CSV table of C-alpha atoms in Angstrom, one decimal:
chain,number,residue,atom,x,y,z
A,10,MET,CA,20.7,89.7,11.9
A,11,ALA,CA,19.6,86.1,11.4
A,12,ILE,CA,21.2,83.4,13.6
A,13,PRO,CA,23.2,80.9,11.6
A,14,LYS,CA,21.6,77.5,11.4
A,15,TYR,CA,24.5,75.7,13.1
A,16,GLN,CA,24.2,78.2,16.1
A,17,HIS,CA,20.5,77.5,16.4
A,18,ILE,CA,21.0,73.8,16.4
A,19,LYS,CA,23.9,74.1,18.9
A,20,ASP,CA,21.8,76.2,21.3
A,21,GLU,CA,18.8,73.8,21.1
A,22,LEU,CA,21.0,70.8,21.8
A,23,LYS,CA,22.8,72.6,24.6
A,24,GLN,CA,19.5,73.4,26.3
A,25,GLN,CA,18.5,69.7,26.0
A,26,ILE,CA,21.7,68.7,27.8
A,27,ILE,CA,21.3,71.4,30.5
A,28,SER,CA,17.6,70.6,31.1
A,29,GLY,CA,18.5,67.0,32.0
A,30,LYS,CA,17.1,65.2,29.0
A,31,PHE,CA,20.4,63.3,28.8
A,32,GLU,CA,22.4,62.0,31.7
A,33,ASN,CA,26.2,62.2,31.9
A,34,GLY,CA,27.7,59.6,29.7
A,35,ASP,CA,24.5,59.0,27.6
A,36,LYS,CA,24.9,58.4,23.9
A,37,PHE,CA,23.9,61.5,22.0
A,38,TYR,CA,22.3,62.0,18.6
A,39,THR,CA,24.1,60.8,15.6
A,40,GLU,CA,25.0,63.1,12.7
A,41,ALA,CA,22.4,61.3,10.5
A,42,GLU,CA,19.7,61.8,13.1
A,43,LEU,CA,20.4,65.5,13.4
A,44,ILE,CA,20.4,65.9,9.6
A,45,LYS,CA,17.0,64.4,9.5
A,46,ILE,CA,15.6,66.3,12.5
A,47,TYR,CA,16.7,69.7,11.4
A,48,ASP,CA,16.7,69.1,7.6
A,49,VAL,CA,20.2,70.6,7.1
A,50,SER,CA,23.5,69.6,5.6
A,51,SER,CA,26.1,67.4,7.3
A,52,ILE,CA,28.5,70.4,7.3
A,53,THR,CA,26.0,72.4,9.5
A,54,VAL,CA,25.5,69.5,11.9
A,55,VAL,CA,29.2,68.8,12.2
A,56,ARG,CA,29.9,72.4,13.0
A,57,ALA,CA,27.2,72.4,15.7
A,58,LEU,CA,28.5,69.2,17.3
A,59,ASN,CA,32.2,70.4,17.1
A,60,ASP,CA,31.2,73.6,19.0
A,61,LEU,CA,29.4,71.6,21.7
A,62,ALA,CA,32.5,69.4,22.0
A,63,THR,CA,34.8,72.4,22.3
A,64,ASP,CA,32.5,73.9,25.0
A,65,GLY,CA,32.6,70.6,27.0
A,66,TYR,CA,29.0,69.4,26.6
A,67,ILE,CA,29.7,66.3,24.5
A,68,VAL,CA,32.6,64.0,23.7
A,69,ARG,CA,33.0,62.6,20.2
A,70,GLN,CA,34.7,59.2,19.9
A,71,GLN,CA,35.7,58.0,16.5
A,72,GLY,CA,34.1,54.7,15.7
A,73,LYS,CA,31.9,54.8,18.8
A,74,GLY,CA,29.7,57.8,18.5
A,75,THR,CA,28.9,61.0,20.5
A,76,PHE,CA,28.3,61.0,24.2
A,77,VAL,CA,27.2,63.6,26.8
A,78,SER,CA,30.3,64.7,28.7
A,79,ARG,CA,30.7,63.4,32.3
A,80,ALA,CA,32.5,66.6,33.2
A,81,ARG,CA,30.7,69.5,31.5
A,82,LYS,CA,32.5,72.8,31.3
A,83,HIS,CA,29.3,74.7,31.9
A,84,LYS,CA,29.3,73.4,35.4
A,85,LEU,CA,31.6,75.0,38.0
A,86,VAL,CA,32.3,73.6,41.4
A,87,GLU,CA,33.1,75.9,44.2
A,88,PHE,CA,34.5,74.7,47.5
A,89,SER,CA,35.2,76.3,50.8
A,90,ASP,CA,36.3,75.4,54.3
A,91,VAL,CA,33.3,75.6,56.7
A,92,GLU,CA,34.4,76.9,60.1
A,93,THR,CA,32.8,75.1,63.0
A,94,PHE,CA,32.9,78.3,65.1
A,95,PRO,CA,32.5,82.1,64.6
A,96,ILE,CA,35.6,83.0,62.5
A,97,GLN,CA,35.8,86.4,64.2
A,98,LYS,CA,37.0,84.7,67.4
A,99,ALA,CA,40.0,83.1,65.7
A,100,LYS,CA,43.4,84.5,66.6
A,101,VAL,CA,46.5,84.4,64.4
A,102,LYS,CA,50.0,84.1,65.9
A,103,VAL,CA,53.2,84.5,63.9
A,104,LEU,CA,55.8,82.1,65.3
A,105,SER,CA,58.8,82.9,63.1
A,106,ILE,CA,60.0,84.5,59.8
A,107,LYS,CA,63.2,83.0,58.4
A,108,ARG,CA,65.1,83.6,55.2
A,109,GLY,CA,66.2,80.4,53.3
A,110,ASN,CA,67.2,78.8,50.0
A,111,THR,CA,66.6,75.1,50.4
A,112,LEU,CA,66.6,73.5,47.0
A,113,ASN,CA,63.3,71.6,47.2
A,114,ILE,CA,61.4,74.8,48.3
A,115,LEU,CA,63.1,76.9,45.6
A,116,ASP,CA,61.9,74.4,43.1
A,117,LYS,CA,58.3,74.6,44.4
A,118,LEU,CA,58.6,78.4,44.1
A,119,GLY,CA,60.1,78.3,40.6
A,120,LEU,CA,63.3,80.0,41.8
A,121,ASN,CA,66.9,79.2,40.9
A,122,PRO,CA,69.6,78.1,43.4
A,123,THR,CA,71.0,81.6,43.9
A,124,GLN,CA,67.7,83.0,45.0
A,125,PHE,CA,66.1,83.2,48.4
A,126,TYR,CA,62.6,82.9,50.0
A,127,TYR,CA,61.1,83.6,53.4
A,128,LYS,CA,59.4,81.0,55.5
A,129,ILE,CA,56.6,82.3,57.7
A,130,GLU,CA,55.2,80.0,60.4
A,131,ARG,CA,51.8,80.9,61.9
A,132,THR,CA,49.1,79.3,64.0
A,133,ARG,CA,45.4,80.0,64.3
A,134,GLN,CA,43.7,79.5,67.6
A,135,ILE,CA,40.2,79.4,68.9
A,136,GLU,CA,39.9,79.7,72.7
A,137,ASP,CA,42.4,77.2,74.0
A,138,ASP,CA,42.8,75.2,70.8
A,139,THR,CA,45.5,75.7,68.2
A,140,TYR,CA,43.7,74.2,65.2
A,141,ILE,CA,45.8,75.3,62.2
A,142,PHE,CA,49.6,75.4,61.6
A,143,HIS,CA,50.7,77.3,58.5
A,144,GLN,CA,54.1,77.1,56.9
A,145,THR,CA,54.2,79.6,54.1
A,146,TYR,CA,57.1,80.2,51.6
A,147,ILE,CA,57.3,83.5,49.7
A,148,PRO,CA,59.9,84.7,47.2
A,149,GLU,CA,62.2,87.2,48.8
A,150,GLN,CA,61.1,90.0,46.5
A,151,TYR,CA,57.7,90.0,48.2
A,152,ILE,CA,58.9,90.3,51.7
A,153,ASN,CA,59.8,93.6,53.5
A,154,PRO,CA,62.9,92.7,55.5
A,155,ASN,CA,62.4,95.8,57.7
A,156,TYR,CA,59.1,94.6,59.1
A,157,PRO,CA,58.4,96.2,62.5
A,158,ASN,CA,57.4,93.0,64.3
A,159,LEU,CA,56.3,89.4,63.6
A,160,GLU,CA,52.6,90.4,63.7
A,161,TYR,CA,53.2,92.5,60.6
A,162,TYR,CA,52.8,89.2,58.7
A,163,SER,CA,49.8,87.8,60.6
A,164,SER,CA,47.8,88.3,57.4
A,165,ILE,CA,50.0,87.5,54.4
A,166,TYR,CA,47.2,88.4,51.9
A,167,ASP,CA,46.9,91.9,53.5
A,168,ARG,CA,50.7,92.3,53.0
A,169,PHE,CA,50.4,91.4,49.3
A,170,LYS,CA,47.5,93.8,48.9
A,171,GLU,CA,48.9,96.8,50.8
A,172,ASP,CA,52.6,96.4,50.0
A,173,TYR,CA,52.4,95.2,46.4
A,174,HIS,CA,48.8,95.8,45.3
A,175,ILE,CA,48.3,92.1,44.6
A,176,HIS,CA,44.9,90.7,45.5
A,177,MET,CA,45.7,87.1,46.2
A,178,ASN,CA,42.1,85.9,46.3
A,179,ASP,CA,41.8,86.9,42.6
A,180,GLU,CA,45.0,85.1,41.5
A,181,HIS,CA,45.2,81.5,40.2
A,182,PHE,CA,45.8,78.8,42.8
A,183,GLU,CA,45.8,75.1,43.1
A,184,GLU,CA,45.2,73.3,46.4
A,185,VAL,CA,45.4,69.6,47.4
A,186,ASN,CA,43.9,68.3,50.6
A,187,GLU,CA,44.8,64.9,52.2
A,188,ILE,CA,44.2,63.2,55.5
A,189,VAL,CA,47.5,62.7,57.4
A,190,PHE,CA,47.8,59.9,59.9
A,191,PRO,CA,49.9,59.8,61.9
A,192,THR,CA,50.6,63.5,62.2
A,193,PRO,CA,54.2,64.6,61.9
A,194,SER,CA,55.8,65.1,65.3
A,195,LYS,CA,56.6,68.8,64.8
A,196,VAL,CA,53.1,69.5,63.7
A,197,ALA,CA,51.5,67.5,66.5
A,198,LYS,CA,53.6,69.5,69.0
A,199,VAL,CA,52.5,72.9,67.6
A,200,LEU,CA,48.9,71.8,67.5
A,201,LYS,CA,49.2,70.3,71.0
A,202,ILE,CA,47.8,66.9,69.9
A,203,ASP,CA,48.9,63.3,70.0
A,204,GLU,CA,50.6,62.1,66.8
A,205,ASN,CA,47.8,59.6,66.4
A,206,PHE,CA,45.3,62.4,66.1
A,207,PRO,CA,44.4,62.9,62.4
A,208,THR,CA,45.1,66.2,60.6
A,209,VAL,CA,44.3,67.5,57.2
A,210,LYS,CA,47.3,68.6,55.1
A,211,GLN,CA,46.5,71.4,52.7
A,212,VAL,CA,49.1,72.2,50.1
A,213,LYS,CA,48.5,75.4,48.1
A,214,THR,CA,50.4,77.2,45.4
A,215,THR,CA,49.3,80.7,44.2
A,216,LYS,CA,50.5,82.2,40.9
A,217,LEU,CA,50.3,85.7,39.5
A,218,GLU,CA,47.8,85.2,36.7
A,219,ALA,CA,49.4,87.8,34.4
A,220,THR,CA,52.8,86.2,34.4
A,221,GLY,CA,52.5,82.7,35.9
A,222,GLN,CA,55.1,83.7,38.7
A,223,ILE,CA,54.6,81.7,41.9
A,224,LEU,CA,53.7,84.1,44.7
A,225,GLU,CA,53.2,81.6,47.5
A,226,TYR,CA,53.7,78.0,48.4
A,227,THR,CA,51.9,76.9,51.7
A,228,GLU,CA,51.7,73.7,53.7
A,229,THR,CA,48.9,73.9,56.2
A,230,TYR,CA,47.9,71.4,58.8
A,231,LYS,CA,44.5,71.5,60.3
A,232,ARG,CA,43.1,69.5,63.1
A,233,GLY,CA,40.7,66.8,61.9
A,234,ASP,CA,38.0,67.8,64.3
A,235,TYR,CA,38.0,71.4,62.9
A,236,TYR,CA,37.9,70.3,59.3
A,237,LYS,CA,34.7,70.6,57.3
A,238,ILE,CA,34.4,71.4,53.6
A,239,LYS,CA,31.4,72.4,51.4
A,240,PHE,CA,31.1,71.9,47.6
A,241,ILE,CA,28.6,73.8,45.5
A,242,SER,CA,28.0,73.3,41.8
A,243,CYS,CA,26.8,76.2,39.7
A,244,SER,CA,26.2,77.1,36.1
A,245,ARG,CA,29.0,78.8,34.2
A,246,ASP,CA,26.3,81.1,32.7
A,247,HIS,CA,25.2,82.5,36.1
């Protein structure tokens, strides 16, 4: 089956962008230039350009022209915390598990005022340093109130997987990181640091992709000297 002309043009232009012929923000070909280059109708050229715009490779601005996108959709950015020690040596300790229904947390979990959640506080330690303090809020329906001991919730993701068959790492999440200085007094006390010691606050919300239901809202504080993050860009096609 023959490839449509607009598809052929789109693929060639996409390859030119990916190969680096154009820099982000560069002005792209005009419709008139493409009509002359490929000897095709304006309808064919417009369809190819519209598809490239939909896929995030170019931006079309009325009255100004067409430009190579500064944030192309074919590029993905992956990030991950980089531990500064063998992660196998880290120990998790559950400090408390409490049922609550404070309005601001209910709102973050998408719950109504008559519903409840559980707040789970945990720390992570390496040798003598407590380097992470987690405060995780989970809708009541995902907590087993008859848990045998606090350590039952040392891995919340294991609980979701084993008790509810939900793989949290596969669900949609949003995370915001910010440097906190000074560190809140309660957090500094748990981490055994001075309040003037910087920490990184990580706020994460995880949703069930199938329904959009919020499964978890977490506020994590990490000691600044244990914080290192790595970004990797990769092609959507690979």
